[in-house]
Amino acid sequence: MQRRAQRADQPQQRPRRVSRALVGAAAVPVMLIAAGCSSDSGSGGDAKQASESPAGASASPSPTVEAAAYGKLPEPCSVLTKKTLEDLVPEAGKSGKEGNSDDVSVRAGCSWDSLDNNGVKGSQFRWLNVSLLRFESDAARGAGEQRAREYYDKQVVDARSVEGARNTKTEQVEGTGDEAAAVRYDLKKKEGAFKQQTVVARVENVVVTVDYNGAGLAGEKTPVAGDLMKAAQKAAKEAVAAVTKANGTDASKAPDSPKSPSESPSKSAASSSKSPSKSGTSATSAAKKS
């Protein structure tokens, strides 16, 4: 109430305020015009500077990884020859059982089982499984070959760590992919004494695992572990060859490609004599179940 009274007693001050507001309003366009000129001048300079700067000079380079060598897998139930199947699983029939997979170009497998029934004399049982896993190059997870190396190492460790395994032995396998190892052990089951052989091989960005076991059932004699191991290694070598063939080459490395530090001199010499062409390089994808 007091403030209203004061304003009522001083009517002469209102015109002054109005005149000040008009003066201020008149000054605004002048300031905007000046600011606009200044802004245009600066923008022109910045545009000129940007045009003279190298493209992408301020951008960080995108991470890149070497493309994976192999982009597909063979049909898993066709990686072994008819003769090999007859030797390893003679009663398996013409075809194996293909494993389930969301993407057969990344993960595939096939298994066979054989029971040679000799009646009262007992039976010979054999089981064979081939699994294939391909790793793609990914900027976040690394090159396909490096990821395959890591999985290869894990597979060998897992094969040596099976619960209940006895007399476990591990040996390196020559002439099968870029690297390969074989693990054997004895496993006692209610059906009988099983001789288990596992061969893990890596060729480029693909890991091949062959599991082969046998047992003499119902009084039949236990198979010789050494014979089973030779058969398993033969199967692994054929599976690795099927992988390279599916990708259009038998060469494990092109002559002008950089070789991994762990590659042996013998593998380097073998690589230099093979064809440098290689098809089916893989693109990045969601992965997969690695």
CSV table of C-alpha atoms in Angstrom, one decimal:
chain,number,residue,atom,x,y,z
A,1,MET,CA,0.0,0.0,0.0
A,2,GLN,CA,2.8,2.4,0.8
A,3,ARG,CA,4.5,1.7,-2.6
A,4,ARG,CA,1.3,2.3,-4.5
A,5,ALA,CA,0.9,5.6,-2.7
A,6,GLN,CA,4.4,6.7,-3.5
A,7,ARG,CA,3.8,6.0,-7.2
A,8,ALA,CA,0.6,7.9,-7.2
A,9,ASP,CA,2.2,10.9,-5.7
A,10,GLN,CA,5.0,11.0,-8.3
A,11,PRO,CA,3.2,10.9,-11.7
A,12,GLN,CA,6.0,13.0,-13.3
A,13,GLN,CA,8.4,10.1,-13.3
A,14,ARG,CA,6.5,7.8,-15.7
A,15,PRO,CA,7.3,9.8,-18.9
A,16,ARG,CA,11.0,9.6,-18.1
A,17,ARG,CA,10.9,5.8,-17.9
A,18,VAL,CA,9.1,5.6,-21.1
A,19,SER,CA,11.6,7.7,-22.9
A,20,ARG,CA,14.4,5.6,-21.5
A,21,ALA,CA,12.8,2.4,-22.7
A,22,LEU,CA,12.4,3.9,-26.2
A,23,VAL,CA,16.0,4.9,-26.3
A,24,GLY,CA,17.1,1.5,-25.2
A,25,ALA,CA,14.8,-0.1,-27.9
A,26,ALA,CA,16.3,2.0,-30.5
A,27,ALA,CA,19.8,0.9,-29.5
A,28,VAL,CA,19.0,-2.8,-29.9
A,29,PRO,CA,18.9,-3.0,-33.7
A,30,VAL,CA,22.2,-1.2,-33.9
A,31,MET,CA,23.8,-3.7,-31.6
A,32,LEU,CA,22.3,-6.6,-33.5
A,33,ILE,CA,23.6,-5.3,-36.8
A,34,ALA,CA,27.1,-4.8,-35.3
A,35,ALA,CA,27.0,-8.3,-33.8
A,36,GLY,CA,25.8,-9.7,-37.1
A,37,CYS,CA,28.7,-8.2,-39.0
A,38,SER,CA,31.2,-9.5,-36.4
A,39,SER,CA,29.7,-13.0,-36.5
A,40,ASP,CA,29.8,-13.2,-40.3
A,41,SER,CA,33.4,-12.1,-40.3
A,42,GLY,CA,34.4,-14.8,-37.8
A,43,SER,CA,32.4,-17.5,-39.6
A,44,GLY,CA,34.1,-16.7,-42.9
A,45,GLY,CA,37.5,-17.0,-41.2
A,46,ASP,CA,36.6,-20.3,-39.6
A,47,ALA,CA,35.3,-21.7,-42.8
A,48,LYS,CA,38.5,-20.8,-44.6
A,49,GLN,CA,40.6,-22.3,-41.9
A,50,ALA,CA,38.5,-25.6,-42.0
A,51,SER,CA,38.9,-25.8,-45.7
A,52,GLU,CA,42.6,-25.5,-45.4
A,53,SER,CA,42.9,-28.1,-42.6
A,54,PRO,CA,43.5,-31.8,-43.6
A,55,ALA,CA,40.3,-33.8,-43.6
A,56,GLY,CA,39.7,-35.6,-40.3
A,57,ALA,CA,42.8,-34.1,-38.7
A,58,SER,CA,41.0,-33.8,-35.4
A,59,ALA,CA,39.2,-37.2,-35.5
A,60,SER,CA,40.7,-40.2,-33.8
A,61,PRO,CA,41.5,-43.2,-36.2
A,62,SER,CA,39.1,-46.1,-36.0
A,63,PRO,CA,40.5,-49.3,-34.6
A,64,THR,CA,41.1,-51.9,-37.2
A,65,VAL,CA,41.9,-55.7,-37.1
A,66,GLU,CA,43.2,-58.0,-39.8
A,67,ALA,CA,40.4,-59.8,-41.7
A,68,ALA,CA,39.9,-63.4,-40.8
A,69,ALA,CA,41.3,-65.8,-43.4
A,70,TYR,CA,38.4,-68.2,-43.6
A,71,GLY,CA,34.8,-67.2,-44.0
A,72,LYS,CA,32.9,-70.5,-43.9
A,73,LEU,CA,32.9,-74.1,-42.7
A,74,PRO,CA,32.5,-77.3,-44.6
A,75,GLU,CA,29.4,-79.5,-44.2
A,76,PRO,CA,30.3,-81.3,-40.9
A,77,CYS,CA,29.1,-84.7,-41.8
A,78,SER,CA,31.1,-84.7,-45.0
A,79,VAL,CA,34.5,-83.8,-43.6
A,80,LEU,CA,35.7,-87.4,-43.3
A,81,THR,CA,36.1,-89.8,-46.2
A,82,LYS,CA,34.1,-93.0,-46.4
A,83,LYS,CA,37.2,-95.1,-45.8
A,84,THR,CA,38.0,-93.3,-42.6
A,85,LEU,CA,34.4,-93.7,-41.3
A,86,GLU,CA,34.5,-97.4,-42.1
A,87,ASP,CA,37.8,-97.7,-40.1
A,88,LEU,CA,36.7,-95.6,-37.1
A,89,VAL,CA,33.0,-96.4,-36.8
A,90,PRO,CA,32.3,-99.5,-39.0
A,91,GLU,CA,28.7,-100.0,-37.9
A,92,ALA,CA,27.7,-96.3,-38.1
A,93,GLY,CA,26.0,-96.5,-41.5
A,94,LYS,CA,26.2,-94.0,-44.3
A,95,SER,CA,25.6,-90.7,-42.5
A,96,GLY,CA,26.2,-89.2,-39.1
A,97,LYS,CA,24.0,-87.0,-36.9
A,98,GLU,CA,24.5,-83.3,-37.4
A,99,GLY,CA,24.6,-81.2,-34.3
A,100,ASN,CA,22.3,-78.2,-33.7
A,101,SER,CA,23.6,-74.8,-34.7
A,102,ASP,CA,22.2,-71.3,-35.0
A,103,ASP,CA,24.7,-70.5,-37.8
A,104,VAL,CA,26.5,-73.4,-39.6
A,105,SER,CA,29.0,-71.0,-41.1
A,106,VAL,CA,30.3,-70.3,-37.6
A,107,ARG,CA,29.6,-73.5,-35.6
A,108,ALA,CA,29.0,-77.0,-36.9
A,109,GLY,CA,29.4,-80.6,-35.8
A,110,CYS,CA,28.6,-84.2,-36.6
A,111,SER,CA,28.7,-87.5,-34.6
A,112,TRP,CA,28.7,-91.2,-35.4
A,113,ASP,CA,28.4,-94.2,-33.1
A,114,SER,CA,29.1,-97.9,-33.9
A,115,LEU,CA,28.3,-101.0,-32.0
A,116,ASP,CA,29.8,-104.2,-33.3
A,117,ASN,CA,27.7,-106.8,-31.5
A,118,ASN,CA,29.3,-110.3,-31.2
A,119,GLY,CA,26.6,-111.8,-29.1
A,120,VAL,CA,27.9,-113.8,-26.1
A,121,LYS,CA,31.4,-112.8,-27.0
A,122,GLY,CA,30.7,-109.2,-26.2
A,123,SER,CA,30.6,-106.0,-28.3
A,124,GLN,CA,33.0,-103.3,-29.5
A,125,PHE,CA,31.6,-99.8,-29.1
A,126,ARG,CA,33.0,-96.7,-30.9
A,127,TRP,CA,31.9,-93.1,-30.8
A,128,LEU,CA,33.2,-90.3,-33.0
A,129,ASN,CA,32.5,-86.6,-32.9
A,130,VAL,CA,33.9,-83.7,-35.0
A,131,SER,CA,33.2,-80.1,-34.1
A,132,LEU,CA,34.1,-77.0,-36.0
A,133,LEU,CA,34.2,-73.5,-34.7
A,134,ARG,CA,35.1,-70.4,-36.8
A,135,PHE,CA,36.1,-67.0,-35.3
A,136,GLU,CA,35.5,-63.8,-37.1
A,137,SER,CA,37.6,-60.7,-36.7
A,138,ASP,CA,36.0,-58.0,-34.5
A,139,ALA,CA,37.4,-54.6,-33.6
A,140,ALA,CA,36.2,-55.0,-30.0
A,141,ARG,CA,37.3,-58.7,-29.4
A,142,GLY,CA,40.3,-58.9,-31.7
A,143,ALA,CA,41.4,-60.7,-34.9
A,144,GLY,CA,39.8,-64.0,-35.7
A,145,GLU,CA,43.1,-65.9,-35.7
A,146,GLN,CA,44.0,-64.7,-32.2
A,147,ARG,CA,40.6,-65.5,-30.9
A,148,ALA,CA,41.0,-69.0,-32.4
A,149,ARG,CA,44.3,-69.4,-30.7
A,150,GLU,CA,42.8,-68.6,-27.3
A,151,TYR,CA,40.0,-71.1,-27.8
A,152,TYR,CA,42.4,-73.7,-29.0
A,153,ASP,CA,44.4,-73.4,-25.8
A,154,LYS,CA,41.2,-73.6,-23.7
A,155,GLN,CA,40.1,-76.7,-25.5
A,156,VAL,CA,43.4,-78.5,-24.8
A,157,VAL,CA,43.2,-77.5,-21.1
A,158,ASP,CA,39.6,-78.7,-20.9
A,159,ALA,CA,40.4,-82.1,-22.5
A,160,ARG,CA,43.1,-82.6,-19.9
A,161,SER,CA,40.8,-81.7,-17.0
A,162,VAL,CA,37.9,-84.2,-17.4
A,163,GLU,CA,36.6,-85.4,-14.1
A,164,GLY,CA,37.3,-89.0,-13.5
A,165,ALA,CA,40.0,-89.3,-16.2
A,166,ARG,CA,43.0,-91.5,-15.5
A,167,ASN,CA,46.4,-91.9,-17.1
A,168,THR,CA,46.0,-88.6,-19.0
A,169,LYS,CA,48.7,-88.0,-21.6
A,170,THR,CA,49.2,-85.0,-23.9
A,171,GLU,CA,51.3,-84.8,-27.1
A,172,GLN,CA,51.8,-82.4,-30.0
A,173,VAL,CA,50.6,-83.4,-33.4
A,174,GLU,CA,52.6,-82.5,-36.5
A,175,GLY,CA,51.3,-81.9,-39.9
A,176,THR,CA,47.7,-80.9,-38.9
A,177,GLY,CA,46.8,-77.3,-39.4
A,178,ASP,CA,48.8,-74.5,-37.8
A,179,GLU,CA,48.9,-76.3,-34.5
A,180,ALA,CA,47.4,-79.4,-33.0
A,181,ALA,CA,47.5,-81.4,-29.7
A,182,ALA,CA,46.2,-84.8,-28.7
A,183,VAL,CA,45.0,-85.8,-25.3
A,184,ARG,CA,44.2,-89.3,-24.2
A,185,TYR,CA,42.9,-90.8,-21.0
A,186,ASP,CA,41.0,-93.7,-19.5
A,187,LEU,CA,37.5,-93.3,-18.2
A,188,LYS,CA,35.6,-95.9,-16.2
A,189,LYS,CA,31.8,-96.0,-16.8
A,190,LYS,CA,29.2,-98.5,-15.8
A,191,GLU,CA,29.1,-99.9,-19.3
A,192,GLY,CA,32.9,-100.6,-19.3
A,193,ALA,CA,36.4,-99.1,-19.5
A,194,PHE,CA,36.5,-96.4,-22.2
A,195,LYS,CA,39.6,-95.2,-24.0
A,196,GLN,CA,39.1,-91.5,-24.9
A,197,GLN,CA,41.1,-89.6,-27.5
A,198,THR,CA,40.7,-85.9,-28.2
A,199,VAL,CA,42.6,-84.1,-30.9
A,200,VAL,CA,42.4,-80.3,-31.1
A,201,ALA,CA,43.7,-78.5,-34.2
A,202,ARG,CA,43.7,-74.9,-35.3
A,203,VAL,CA,44.0,-73.8,-38.9
A,204,GLU,CA,43.9,-70.0,-39.3
A,205,ASN,CA,40.7,-68.8,-37.5
A,206,VAL,CA,39.0,-72.2,-37.3
A,207,VAL,CA,39.4,-74.7,-34.5
A,208,VAL,CA,38.6,-78.4,-35.1
A,209,THR,CA,38.0,-80.8,-32.2
A,210,VAL,CA,37.8,-84.6,-32.8
A,211,ASP,CA,36.6,-86.8,-29.9
A,212,TYR,CA,37.0,-90.5,-30.4
A,213,ASN,CA,36.5,-93.2,-27.8
A,214,GLY,CA,36.1,-97.0,-27.7
A,215,ALA,CA,35.3,-99.7,-25.3
A,216,GLY,CA,34.9,-103.4,-25.1
A,217,LEU,CA,31.5,-104.3,-23.7
A,218,ALA,CA,30.0,-107.4,-22.1
A,219,GLY,CA,33.4,-109.1,-21.7
A,220,GLU,CA,34.9,-108.0,-25.0
A,221,LYS,CA,38.6,-106.8,-24.7
A,222,THR,CA,39.4,-103.2,-24.3
A,223,PRO,CA,40.7,-101.5,-27.5
A,224,VAL,CA,44.3,-100.4,-27.7
A,225,ALA,CA,44.6,-96.7,-26.9
A,226,GLY,CA,47.5,-96.2,-29.4
A,227,ASP,CA,45.4,-97.6,-32.3
A,228,LEU,CA,42.5,-95.3,-31.4
A,229,MET,CA,44.8,-92.3,-31.2
A,230,LYS,CA,46.2,-92.9,-34.7
A,231,ALA,CA,42.7,-93.1,-36.0
A,232,ALA,CA,41.7,-89.9,-34.2
A,233,GLN,CA,44.7,-88.0,-35.6
A,234,LYS,CA,43.8,-89.2,-39.1
A,235,ALA,CA,40.3,-87.9,-38.7
A,236,ALA,CA,41.5,-84.5,-37.4
A,237,LYS,CA,43.9,-84.1,-40.4
A,238,GLU,CA,41.0,-84.8,-42.8
A,239,ALA,CA,38.7,-82.4,-41.1
A,240,VAL,CA,41.4,-79.6,-41.3
A,241,ALA,CA,41.8,-80.3,-45.0
A,242,ALA,CA,38.1,-80.1,-45.5
A,243,VAL,CA,38.1,-76.6,-43.9
A,244,THR,CA,40.8,-75.3,-46.2
A,245,LYS,CA,39.1,-76.9,-49.2
A,246,ALA,CA,35.7,-75.3,-48.3
A,247,ASN,CA,37.4,-71.9,-48.4
A,248,GLY,CA,38.9,-72.5,-51.9
A,249,THR,CA,42.5,-73.1,-51.0
A,250,ASP,CA,44.8,-75.7,-49.6
A,251,ALA,CA,47.3,-73.1,-48.4
A,252,SER,CA,47.4,-72.3,-44.7
A,253,LYS,CA,49.1,-69.0,-45.3
A,254,ALA,CA,49.9,-66.9,-48.4
A,255,PRO,CA,53.7,-66.5,-49.1
A,256,ASP,CA,53.5,-62.7,-48.6
A,257,SER,CA,51.4,-62.8,-45.5
A,258,PRO,CA,53.0,-62.1,-42.1
A,259,LYS,CA,53.5,-65.2,-40.1
A,260,SER,CA,52.7,-65.6,-36.4
A,261,PRO,CA,55.6,-65.6,-34.0
A,262,SER,CA,54.7,-69.1,-32.9
A,263,GLU,CA,54.8,-70.6,-36.3
A,264,SER,CA,57.5,-73.3,-36.7
A,265,PRO,CA,60.1,-73.1,-39.5
A,266,SER,CA,58.7,-76.3,-41.0
A,267,LYS,CA,55.3,-74.7,-41.3
A,268,SER,CA,56.8,-71.5,-42.8
A,269,ALA,CA,58.5,-73.5,-45.5
A,270,ALA,CA,55.4,-75.5,-46.3
A,271,SER,CA,53.4,-72.3,-46.5
A,272,SER,CA,55.7,-70.7,-49.0
A,273,SER,CA,55.1,-73.5,-51.5
A,274,LYS,CA,51.4,-73.2,-51.5
A,275,SER,CA,49.0,-71.0,-53.5
A,276,PRO,CA,48.8,-67.4,-52.3
A,277,SER,CA,45.1,-67.1,-53.3
A,278,LYS,CA,42.5,-67.2,-50.6
A,279,SER,CA,38.7,-66.6,-50.8
A,280,GLY,CA,35.9,-66.2,-48.4
A,281,THR,CA,37.3,-63.5,-46.0
A,282,SER,CA,34.9,-63.0,-43.3
A,283,ALA,CA,33.0,-59.8,-42.3
A,284,THR,CA,32.2,-58.8,-38.7
A,285,SER,CA,29.1,-60.2,-37.3
A,286,ALA,CA,27.3,-60.7,-34.0
A,287,ALA,CA,28.9,-63.5,-32.6
A,288,LYS,CA,28.4,-66.0,-31.8
A,289,LYS,CA,28.6,-68.1,-29.2
A,290,SER,CA,32.3,-68.3,-28.9
